[in-house]
mmCIF file of C-alpha atoms in Angstrom:
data_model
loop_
_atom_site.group_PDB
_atom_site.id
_atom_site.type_symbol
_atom_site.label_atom_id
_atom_site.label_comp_id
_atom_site.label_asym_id
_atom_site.label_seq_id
_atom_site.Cartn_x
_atom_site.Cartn_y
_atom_site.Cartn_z
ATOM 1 C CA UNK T 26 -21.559 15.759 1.416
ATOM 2 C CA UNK T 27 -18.437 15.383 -0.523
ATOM 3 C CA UNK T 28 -15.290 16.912 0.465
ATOM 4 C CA UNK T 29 -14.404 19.733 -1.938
ATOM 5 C CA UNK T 30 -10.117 19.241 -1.725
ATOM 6 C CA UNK T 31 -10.662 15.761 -3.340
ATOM 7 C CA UNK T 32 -9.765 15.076 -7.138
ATOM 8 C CA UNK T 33 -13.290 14.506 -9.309
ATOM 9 C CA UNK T 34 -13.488 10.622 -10.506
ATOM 10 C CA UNK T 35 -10.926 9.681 -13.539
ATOM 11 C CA UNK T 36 -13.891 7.832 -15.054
ATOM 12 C CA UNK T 37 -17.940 8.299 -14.866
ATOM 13 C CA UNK T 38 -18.780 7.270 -11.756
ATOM 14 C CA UNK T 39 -22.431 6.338 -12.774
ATOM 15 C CA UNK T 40 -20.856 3.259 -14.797
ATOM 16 C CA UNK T 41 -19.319 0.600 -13.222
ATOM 17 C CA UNK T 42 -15.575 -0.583 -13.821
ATOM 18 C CA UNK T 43 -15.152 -3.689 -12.737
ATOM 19 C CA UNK T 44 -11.811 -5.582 -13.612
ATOM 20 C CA UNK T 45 -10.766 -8.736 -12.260
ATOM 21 C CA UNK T 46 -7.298 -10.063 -11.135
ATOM 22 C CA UNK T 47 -5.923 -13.496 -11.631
ATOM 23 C CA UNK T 48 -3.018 -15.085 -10.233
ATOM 24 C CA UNK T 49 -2.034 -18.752 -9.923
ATOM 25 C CA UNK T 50 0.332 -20.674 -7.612
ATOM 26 C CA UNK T 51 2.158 -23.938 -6.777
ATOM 27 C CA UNK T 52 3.086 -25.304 -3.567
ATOM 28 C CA UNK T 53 5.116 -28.689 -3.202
ATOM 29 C CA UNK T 54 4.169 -29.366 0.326
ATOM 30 C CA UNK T 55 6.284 -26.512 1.868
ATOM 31 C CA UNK T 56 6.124 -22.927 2.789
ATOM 32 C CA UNK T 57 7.232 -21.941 -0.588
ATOM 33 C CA UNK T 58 5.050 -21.108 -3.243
ATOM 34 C CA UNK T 59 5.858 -20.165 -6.758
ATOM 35 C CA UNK T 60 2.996 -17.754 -7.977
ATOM 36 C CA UNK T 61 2.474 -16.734 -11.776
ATOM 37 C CA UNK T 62 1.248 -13.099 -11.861
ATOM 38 C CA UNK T 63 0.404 -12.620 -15.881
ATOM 39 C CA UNK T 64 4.021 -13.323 -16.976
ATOM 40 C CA UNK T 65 5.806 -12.436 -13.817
ATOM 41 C CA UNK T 66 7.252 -15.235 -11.268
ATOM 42 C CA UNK T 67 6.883 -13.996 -7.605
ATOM 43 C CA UNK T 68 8.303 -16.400 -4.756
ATOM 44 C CA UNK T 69 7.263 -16.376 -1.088
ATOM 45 C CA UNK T 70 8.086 -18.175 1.740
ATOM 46 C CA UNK T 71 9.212 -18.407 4.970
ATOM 47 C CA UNK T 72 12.258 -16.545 7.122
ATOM 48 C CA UNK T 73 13.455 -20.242 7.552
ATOM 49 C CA UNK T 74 13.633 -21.136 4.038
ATOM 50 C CA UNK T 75 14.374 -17.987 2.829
ATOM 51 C CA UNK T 76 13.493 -18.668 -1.049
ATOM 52 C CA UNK T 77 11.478 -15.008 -1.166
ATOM 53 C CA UNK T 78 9.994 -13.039 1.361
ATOM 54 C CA UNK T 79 7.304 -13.960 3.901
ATOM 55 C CA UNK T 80 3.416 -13.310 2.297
ATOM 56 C CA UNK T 81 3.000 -10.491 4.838
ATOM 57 C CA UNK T 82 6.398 -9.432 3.610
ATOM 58 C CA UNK T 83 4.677 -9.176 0.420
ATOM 59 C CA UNK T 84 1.671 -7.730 1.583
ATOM 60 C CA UNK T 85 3.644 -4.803 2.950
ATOM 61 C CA UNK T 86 5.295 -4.468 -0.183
ATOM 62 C CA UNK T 87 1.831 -4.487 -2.061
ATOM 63 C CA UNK T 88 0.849 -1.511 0.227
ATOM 64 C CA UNK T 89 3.901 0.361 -1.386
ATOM 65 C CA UNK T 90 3.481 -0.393 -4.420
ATOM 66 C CA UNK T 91 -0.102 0.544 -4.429
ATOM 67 C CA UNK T 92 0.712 3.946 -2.537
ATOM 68 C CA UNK T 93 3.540 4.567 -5.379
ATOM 69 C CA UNK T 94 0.896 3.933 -7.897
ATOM 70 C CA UNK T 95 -2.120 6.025 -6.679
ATOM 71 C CA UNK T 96 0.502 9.101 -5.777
ATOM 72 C CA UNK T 97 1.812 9.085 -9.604
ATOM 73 C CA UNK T 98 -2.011 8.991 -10.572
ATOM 74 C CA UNK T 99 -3.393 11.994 -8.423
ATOM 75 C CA UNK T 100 0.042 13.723 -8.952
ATOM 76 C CA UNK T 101 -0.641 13.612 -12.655
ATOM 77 C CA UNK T 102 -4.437 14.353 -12.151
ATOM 78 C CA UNK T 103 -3.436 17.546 -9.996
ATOM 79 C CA UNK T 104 -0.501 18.510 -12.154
ATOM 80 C CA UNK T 105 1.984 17.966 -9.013
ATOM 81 C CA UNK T 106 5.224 18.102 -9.541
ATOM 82 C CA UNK T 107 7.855 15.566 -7.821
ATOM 83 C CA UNK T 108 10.812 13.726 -8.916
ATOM 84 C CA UNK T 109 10.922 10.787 -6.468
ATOM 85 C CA UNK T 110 8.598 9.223 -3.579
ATOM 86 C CA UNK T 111 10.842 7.132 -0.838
ATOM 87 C CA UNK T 112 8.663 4.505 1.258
ATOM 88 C CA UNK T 113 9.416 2.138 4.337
ATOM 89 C CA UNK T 114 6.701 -0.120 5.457
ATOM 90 C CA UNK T 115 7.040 -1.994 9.222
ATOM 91 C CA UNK T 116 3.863 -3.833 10.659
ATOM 92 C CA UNK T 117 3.742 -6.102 13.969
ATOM 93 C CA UNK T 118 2.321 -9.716 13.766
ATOM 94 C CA UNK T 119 1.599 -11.620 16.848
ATOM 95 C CA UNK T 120 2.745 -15.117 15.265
ATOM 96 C CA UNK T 121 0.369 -16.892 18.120
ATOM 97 C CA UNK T 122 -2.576 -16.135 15.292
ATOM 98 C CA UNK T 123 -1.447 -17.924 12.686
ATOM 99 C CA UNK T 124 -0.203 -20.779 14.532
ATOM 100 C CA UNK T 125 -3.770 -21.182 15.915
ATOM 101 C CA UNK T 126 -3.756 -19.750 19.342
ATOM 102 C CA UNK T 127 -7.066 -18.806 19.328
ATOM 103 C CA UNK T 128 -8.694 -14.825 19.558
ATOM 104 C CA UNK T 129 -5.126 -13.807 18.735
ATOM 105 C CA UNK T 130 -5.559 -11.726 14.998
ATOM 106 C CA UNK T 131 -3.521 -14.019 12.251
ATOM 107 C CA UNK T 132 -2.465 -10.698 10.389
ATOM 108 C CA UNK T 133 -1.378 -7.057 11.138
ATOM 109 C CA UNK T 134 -2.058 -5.660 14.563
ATOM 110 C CA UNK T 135 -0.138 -1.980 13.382
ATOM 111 C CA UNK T 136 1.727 -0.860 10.247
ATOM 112 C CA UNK T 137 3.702 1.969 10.210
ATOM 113 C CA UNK T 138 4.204 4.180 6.923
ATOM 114 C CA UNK T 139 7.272 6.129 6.083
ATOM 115 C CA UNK T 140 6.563 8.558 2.784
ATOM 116 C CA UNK T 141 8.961 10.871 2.036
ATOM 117 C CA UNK T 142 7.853 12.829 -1.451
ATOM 118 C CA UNK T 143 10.493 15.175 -3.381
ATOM 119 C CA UNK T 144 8.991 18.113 -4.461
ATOM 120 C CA UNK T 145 8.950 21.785 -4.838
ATOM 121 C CA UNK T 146 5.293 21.902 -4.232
ATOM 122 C CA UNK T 147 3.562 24.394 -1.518
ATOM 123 C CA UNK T 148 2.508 22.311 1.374
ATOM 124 C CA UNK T 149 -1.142 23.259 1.029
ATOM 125 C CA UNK T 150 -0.464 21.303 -2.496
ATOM 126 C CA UNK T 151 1.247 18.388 -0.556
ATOM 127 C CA UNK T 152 -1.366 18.072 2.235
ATOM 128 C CA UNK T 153 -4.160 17.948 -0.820
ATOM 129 C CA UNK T 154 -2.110 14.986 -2.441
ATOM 130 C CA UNK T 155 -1.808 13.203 1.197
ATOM 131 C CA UNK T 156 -5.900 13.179 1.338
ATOM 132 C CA UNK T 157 -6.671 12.107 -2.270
ATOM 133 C CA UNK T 158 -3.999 9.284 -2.153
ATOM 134 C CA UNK T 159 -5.232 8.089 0.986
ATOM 135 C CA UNK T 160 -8.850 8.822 0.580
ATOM 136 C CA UNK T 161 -7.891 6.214 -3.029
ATOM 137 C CA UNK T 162 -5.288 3.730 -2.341
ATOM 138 C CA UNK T 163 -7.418 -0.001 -2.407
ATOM 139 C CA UNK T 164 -4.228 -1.721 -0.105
ATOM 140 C CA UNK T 165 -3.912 1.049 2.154
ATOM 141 C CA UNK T 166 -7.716 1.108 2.598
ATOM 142 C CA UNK T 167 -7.925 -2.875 2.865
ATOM 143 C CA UNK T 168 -5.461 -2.319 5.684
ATOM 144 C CA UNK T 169 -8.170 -0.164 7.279
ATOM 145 C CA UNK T 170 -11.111 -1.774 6.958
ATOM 146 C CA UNK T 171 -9.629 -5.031 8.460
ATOM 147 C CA UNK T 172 -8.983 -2.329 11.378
ATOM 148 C CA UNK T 173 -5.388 -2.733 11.373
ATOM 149 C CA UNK T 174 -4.087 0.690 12.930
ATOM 150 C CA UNK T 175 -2.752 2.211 10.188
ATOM 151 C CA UNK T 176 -0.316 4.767 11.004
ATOM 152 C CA UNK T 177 1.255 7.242 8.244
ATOM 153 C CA UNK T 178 4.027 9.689 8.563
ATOM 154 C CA UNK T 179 4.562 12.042 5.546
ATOM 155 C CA UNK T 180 7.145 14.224 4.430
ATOM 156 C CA UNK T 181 7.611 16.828 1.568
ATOM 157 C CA UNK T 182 11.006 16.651 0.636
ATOM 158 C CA UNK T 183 12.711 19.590 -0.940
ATOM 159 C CA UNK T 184 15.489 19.618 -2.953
#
């Protein structure tokens, strides 16, 4: 049974559209790394170091990113008007994991979600956009399905 408040498919979902990603990276015997992302330089590593942010820094910032991208995209697809979305990511890590204390998770045990969208909109709109971009985001959903608690606090902002 589908649910009848989310957005029809942007293409035909009876043909797949598959796309792959590629990114590349060098690592000099540290905890940097210098990745290539098609003509884009991205540096991680370490607090200690502090070259770039951590890679779960990174991963929280992919979640963002990926939430700002799939709002814009149902927003458009739904005609919703907004003029800005502000975000704030926080997720706990029990270190022990990825030091190799074993049965401790090496990734997120919790992230929290701060989304604050600037609109006019009626909150029956808003609350439509909220299950579309969540029922869509791939990062968000990755999150999920690696049964990290996942824990998302709206708000419709009005000017």
């Amino acid at each position: 049974m589908t649910d009848p408040d989310l957005l029809p498919p942007s293409v035909d979902p009876n043909t797949k559209a598959l796309g792959i990603r590629r990114v590349s990276a060098r690592n000099e015997a540290s905890t940097r790394s210098v990745i290539m992302v098609r003509d884009h330089v991205v540096i991680t590593d370490e607090k200690e170091s502090n070259t770039g942010p951590t890679p779960l820094e990174m991963t929280l910032s992919s979640l963002l990113g990926c939430e700002g991208v799939i709002i814009n995209r149902c927003a458009e697809a739904m005609q919703f008007a907004y003029t800005a979305v502000d975000m704030e990511a926080d997720g706990e890590v029990d270190q022990r994991g990825s030091r190799g204390v074993q049965g401790v998770r090496p990734y997120f045990n919790w992230v929290k979600l701060r989304i604050r969208v600037h609109t006019d909109e009626t909150q029956e709109r808003f609350d439509r956009l909220i299950r579309n971009v969540e029922a869509r985001c791939p990062v968000m959903n990755l999150f999920k399905s690696a049964d990290v608690d996942v824990q998302i606090t709206w708000e419709r902002v009005t000017p």
